[in-house]
CSV table of C-alpha atoms in Angstrom, one decimal:
chain,number,residue,atom,x,y,z
O,1,MET,CA,255.4,40.3,59.9
O,2,LEU,CA,257.5,43.0,61.6
O,3,CYS,CA,255.6,43.5,64.9
O,4,VAL,CA,256.4,47.0,66.4
O,5,PHE,CA,255.6,47.5,70.0
O,6,ASP,CA,255.2,50.6,72.3
O,7,VAL,CA,256.6,50.1,75.7
O,8,ASN,CA,255.0,52.2,78.5
O,9,GLU,CA,251.4,51.1,79.2
O,10,THR,CA,251.3,48.7,76.1
O,11,LEU,CA,253.9,46.3,77.7
O,12,LEU,CA,254.6,47.7,81.0
O,13,ASP,CA,252.2,48.6,83.9
O,14,LEU,CA,252.3,52.2,85.0
O,15,ALA,CA,250.2,51.3,87.9
O,16,ALA,CA,253.4,50.5,89.7
O,17,MET,CA,254.1,54.1,89.9
O,18,ASP,CA,251.0,54.9,92.0
O,19,ASP,CA,252.9,55.2,95.3
O,20,LEU,CA,255.4,57.3,93.9
O,21,VAL,CA,253.2,60.0,92.3
O,22,GLY,CA,250.4,60.0,94.8
O,23,GLY,CA,247.9,57.4,93.7
O,24,PRO,CA,246.2,56.3,90.4
O,25,GLU,CA,244.5,59.7,89.7
O,26,LEU,CA,247.7,61.7,90.0
O,27,ARG,CA,249.5,58.9,88.1
O,28,ARG,CA,247.0,59.2,85.3
O,29,GLU,CA,247.1,62.9,85.2
O,30,TRP,CA,250.8,63.0,85.3
O,31,PHE,CA,251.1,60.6,82.2
O,32,GLY,CA,248.4,62.5,80.5
O,33,LEU,CA,250.4,65.7,81.0
O,34,ALA,CA,253.5,64.2,79.8
O,35,ILE,CA,251.7,63.0,76.4
O,36,HIS,CA,250.0,66.3,76.1
O,37,THR,CA,253.4,67.8,76.0
O,38,VAL,CA,254.8,65.3,73.7
O,39,LEU,CA,251.9,65.9,71.1
O,40,THR,CA,252.3,69.6,71.5
O,41,VAL,CA,256.3,69.4,70.9
O,42,THR,CA,255.7,67.2,67.9
O,43,ALA,CA,253.0,69.3,66.4
O,44,THR,CA,255.2,72.4,66.6
O,45,GLY,CA,258.1,70.6,64.9
O,46,GLY,CA,260.4,70.3,67.9
O,47,TYR,CA,262.0,67.5,70.0
O,48,ARG,CA,262.5,67.0,73.7
O,49,ASP,CA,264.0,64.2,75.7
O,50,PHE,CA,260.9,62.2,76.8
O,51,ALA,CA,262.5,61.6,80.2
O,52,GLY,CA,262.9,65.4,80.9
O,53,ILE,CA,259.2,65.9,79.8
O,54,ALA,CA,258.1,63.0,82.1
O,55,GLY,CA,260.0,64.6,85.0
O,56,GLU,CA,258.8,68.0,84.4
O,57,ALA,CA,255.1,66.8,84.2
O,58,ALA,CA,255.5,64.9,87.4
O,59,THR,CA,256.8,68.1,89.2
O,60,GLU,CA,254.0,70.1,87.8
O,61,VAL,CA,251.3,67.6,88.9
O,62,ALA,CA,252.7,67.3,92.4
O,63,ALA,CA,252.8,71.1,92.6
O,64,ARG,CA,249.3,71.3,91.5
O,65,HIS,CA,248.4,69.1,94.4
O,66,GLY,CA,250.4,70.5,97.1
O,67,HIS,CA,252.9,67.5,97.1
O,68,GLU,CA,256.7,67.4,96.7
O,69,ILE,CA,258.2,64.6,94.5
O,70,ASN,CA,261.5,62.8,94.2
O,71,LEU,CA,262.3,62.8,90.6
O,72,ALA,CA,265.0,60.3,91.3
O,73,ASN,CA,262.7,57.8,92.5
O,74,VAL,CA,260.2,58.5,89.6
O,75,GLY,CA,263.2,57.9,87.3
O,76,GLU,CA,264.0,54.5,89.0
O,77,GLY,CA,260.3,53.6,89.1
O,78,LEU,CA,260.0,54.0,85.4
O,79,ARG,CA,263.0,51.9,84.6
O,80,SER,CA,261.6,49.2,87.0
O,81,LEU,CA,258.1,48.9,85.7
O,82,PRO,CA,256.6,45.3,85.7
O,83,ALA,CA,255.2,43.6,82.5
O,84,HIS,CA,251.4,43.3,82.2
O,85,PRO,CA,250.4,39.7,82.8
O,86,ASP,CA,249.5,38.9,79.1
O,87,VAL,CA,252.8,40.1,77.6
O,88,GLU,CA,255.2,37.4,77.9
O,89,GLU,CA,252.8,34.9,76.5
O,90,GLY,CA,251.9,37.1,73.7
O,91,LEU,CA,255.5,38.0,72.7
O,92,ALA,CA,256.5,34.4,72.8
O,93,LYS,CA,253.5,33.3,70.6
O,94,LEU,CA,254.5,35.9,67.9
O,95,ARG,CA,258.3,34.8,68.1
O,96,GLU,CA,257.1,31.0,67.7
O,97,ALA,CA,255.0,31.9,64.6
O,98,GLY,CA,258.2,33.5,63.0
O,99,HIS,CA,257.4,37.2,63.4
O,100,ASP,CA,260.1,39.7,64.0
O,101,VAL,CA,259.5,41.6,67.4
O,102,VAL,CA,260.9,45.0,68.1
O,103,ALA,CA,260.1,47.7,70.6
O,104,LEU,CA,259.7,51.5,69.7
O,105,THR,CA,259.3,54.1,72.2
O,106,ASN,CA,259.6,57.8,73.0
O,107,SER,CA,261.7,57.1,75.9
O,108,PRO,CA,265.6,57.4,75.6
O,109,LEU,CA,267.1,54.3,74.4
O,110,ALA,CA,269.0,53.6,77.6
O,111,THR,CA,265.9,54.1,79.5
O,112,ALA,CA,264.1,51.6,77.3
O,113,GLU,CA,266.8,48.8,77.5
O,114,ALA,CA,266.7,49.2,81.2
O,115,GLN,CA,263.0,48.9,81.4
O,116,LEU,CA,262.8,45.7,79.1
O,117,GLN,CA,265.8,44.1,81.0
O,118,ASN,CA,264.3,44.8,84.4
O,119,SER,CA,260.8,43.6,83.4
O,120,GLY,CA,262.3,40.3,82.0
O,121,LEU,CA,261.4,40.9,78.3
O,122,ALA,CA,264.6,41.9,76.9
O,123,THR,CA,265.5,38.4,75.5
O,124,LEU,CA,262.0,38.4,73.6
O,125,PHE,CA,262.9,41.3,71.5
O,126,ASP,CA,265.0,41.3,68.4
O,127,ARG,CA,265.7,45.1,68.7
O,128,ILE,CA,264.9,48.1,70.7
O,129,PHE,CA,264.3,51.4,68.8
O,130,SER,CA,263.9,54.8,70.4
O,131,ALA,CA,262.4,58.1,69.0
O,132,GLU,CA,265.8,59.8,70.4
O,133,GLN,CA,267.5,58.1,67.5
O,134,VAL,CA,265.8,60.2,65.0
O,135,GLY,CA,265.2,63.3,67.2
O,136,ARG,CA,261.5,63.3,66.6
O,137,LEU,CA,258.7,61.9,69.0
O,138,LYS,CA,255.9,59.6,68.3
O,139,PRO,CA,253.4,60.2,66.5
O,140,ALA,CA,255.7,61.9,64.0
O,141,PRO,CA,256.4,59.8,61.2
O,142,GLU,CA,260.3,59.6,61.5
O,143,PRO,CA,260.3,57.1,64.5
O,144,TYR,CA,258.1,54.6,62.6
O,145,ARG,CA,260.1,55.1,59.4
O,146,GLN,CA,263.5,54.3,61.1
O,147,VAL,CA,262.2,50.9,61.9
O,148,LEU,CA,261.0,50.2,58.7
O,149,ASP,CA,264.3,51.2,57.1
O,150,ALA,CA,266.2,49.2,59.5
O,151,TYR,CA,264.3,46.2,58.4
O,152,SER,CA,263.9,47.2,54.8
O,153,VAL,CA,260.2,46.3,54.9
O,154,ALA,CA,257.1,48.0,53.3
O,155,PRO,CA,254.8,49.8,55.6
O,156,ALA,CA,252.1,47.1,55.1
O,157,ASP,CA,254.5,44.4,56.2
O,158,ALA,CA,254.6,45.8,59.7
O,159,VAL,CA,252.2,46.3,62.5
O,160,MET,CA,252.3,48.7,65.2
O,161,ILE,CA,250.9,47.5,68.6
O,162,ALA,CA,250.0,50.0,71.2
O,163,ALA,CA,247.6,50.9,74.1
O,164,HIS,CA,247.6,54.6,72.8
O,165,ASP,CA,245.1,55.9,70.3
O,166,TRP,CA,247.6,58.6,69.3
O,167,ASP,CA,250.5,56.0,68.6
O,168,ILE,CA,248.1,54.1,66.6
O,169,ALA,CA,247.1,57.3,64.5
O,170,GLY,CA,250.7,58.2,63.9
O,171,ALA,CA,251.5,54.6,62.8
O,172,GLN,CA,248.4,54.8,60.4
O,173,ALA,CA,249.6,58.0,58.9
O,174,ALA,CA,253.2,56.2,58.1
O,175,GLY,CA,251.3,53.3,56.4
O,176,LEU,CA,251.7,50.5,58.9
O,177,ARG,CA,249.1,48.1,59.9
O,178,THR,CA,247.9,48.7,63.5
O,179,ALA,CA,246.7,46.8,66.5
O,180,LEU,CA,245.1,48.8,69.3
O,181,LEU,CA,245.6,46.8,72.5
O,182,ALA,CA,242.3,47.7,74.4
O,183,ARG,CA,243.5,47.7,77.8
O,184,PRO,CA,240.9,49.1,80.4
O,185,GLY,CA,239.7,52.5,79.4
O,186,VAL,CA,241.4,52.3,76.0
O,187,ARG,CA,239.4,53.2,73.0
O,188,PRO,CA,240.1,54.2,69.3
O,189,LEU,CA,240.9,57.8,68.6
O,190,PRO,CA,237.4,59.3,67.6
O,191,GLY,CA,237.2,60.4,64.0
O,192,SER,CA,240.3,58.3,63.1
O,193,PRO,CA,240.4,55.2,60.7
O,194,GLU,CA,239.8,52.0,62.6
O,195,PRO,CA,242.8,50.1,63.7
O,196,THR,CA,243.5,47.1,61.5
O,197,TYR,CA,243.0,45.0,64.6
O,198,THR,CA,241.7,45.6,68.0
O,199,ILE,CA,242.6,43.3,70.8
O,200,SER,CA,242.0,42.8,74.4
O,201,SER,CA,245.3,40.9,75.3
O,202,LEU,CA,248.5,40.3,73.4
O,203,PRO,CA,248.2,36.6,72.9
O,204,GLU,CA,245.2,37.3,70.6
O,205,LEU,CA,247.4,39.0,68.0
O,206,ALA,CA,249.4,36.0,66.7
O,207,SER,CA,246.4,34.2,65.4
O,208,LEU,CA,245.3,37.5,63.6
O,209,LEU,CA,248.4,38.0,61.6
O,210,ASP,CA,249.0,36.8,58.0
């Protein structure tokens, strides 16, 4: 099975950004605004660099709350996020079971490579893919299809693992199996098909895959 992983929040813990953006509430507001922008850009047929979107969202949220923010520090913080505690074990189990393990992120490829290197996860991935490479952001179909094409696999032979309901929906629309990683506060998208799997931690996944 080709296991395709989202990166931010799925693998890496954005809570490490709290001090940089003004606390957990502002961090959630910031990332929510960034994702809202991503979905709007994608729905209207465009493409924008996700790093730029994240920076603009951070500036906007800071301004709303009367703060100033250092975007250089935000960028460095994103590149230095730690992995969630369950991630290394989960990835190792999948690899031991013979599955291919790749990352697929909206972040620019250079950012994603730095993130996985700095978090100590890089050696657990066979390849890293970015939406930047196809000029379309998830949940558009093109980012998912580039991974399928690179491995010459049918959608049913790949599973997208993400802690984001919109990412799961995009992968479902592209025909992939899906695994919603139900980290605290994460639930399926209302009205959408159920994910193929719903897991509370990554080590659960290896025992569920064919």
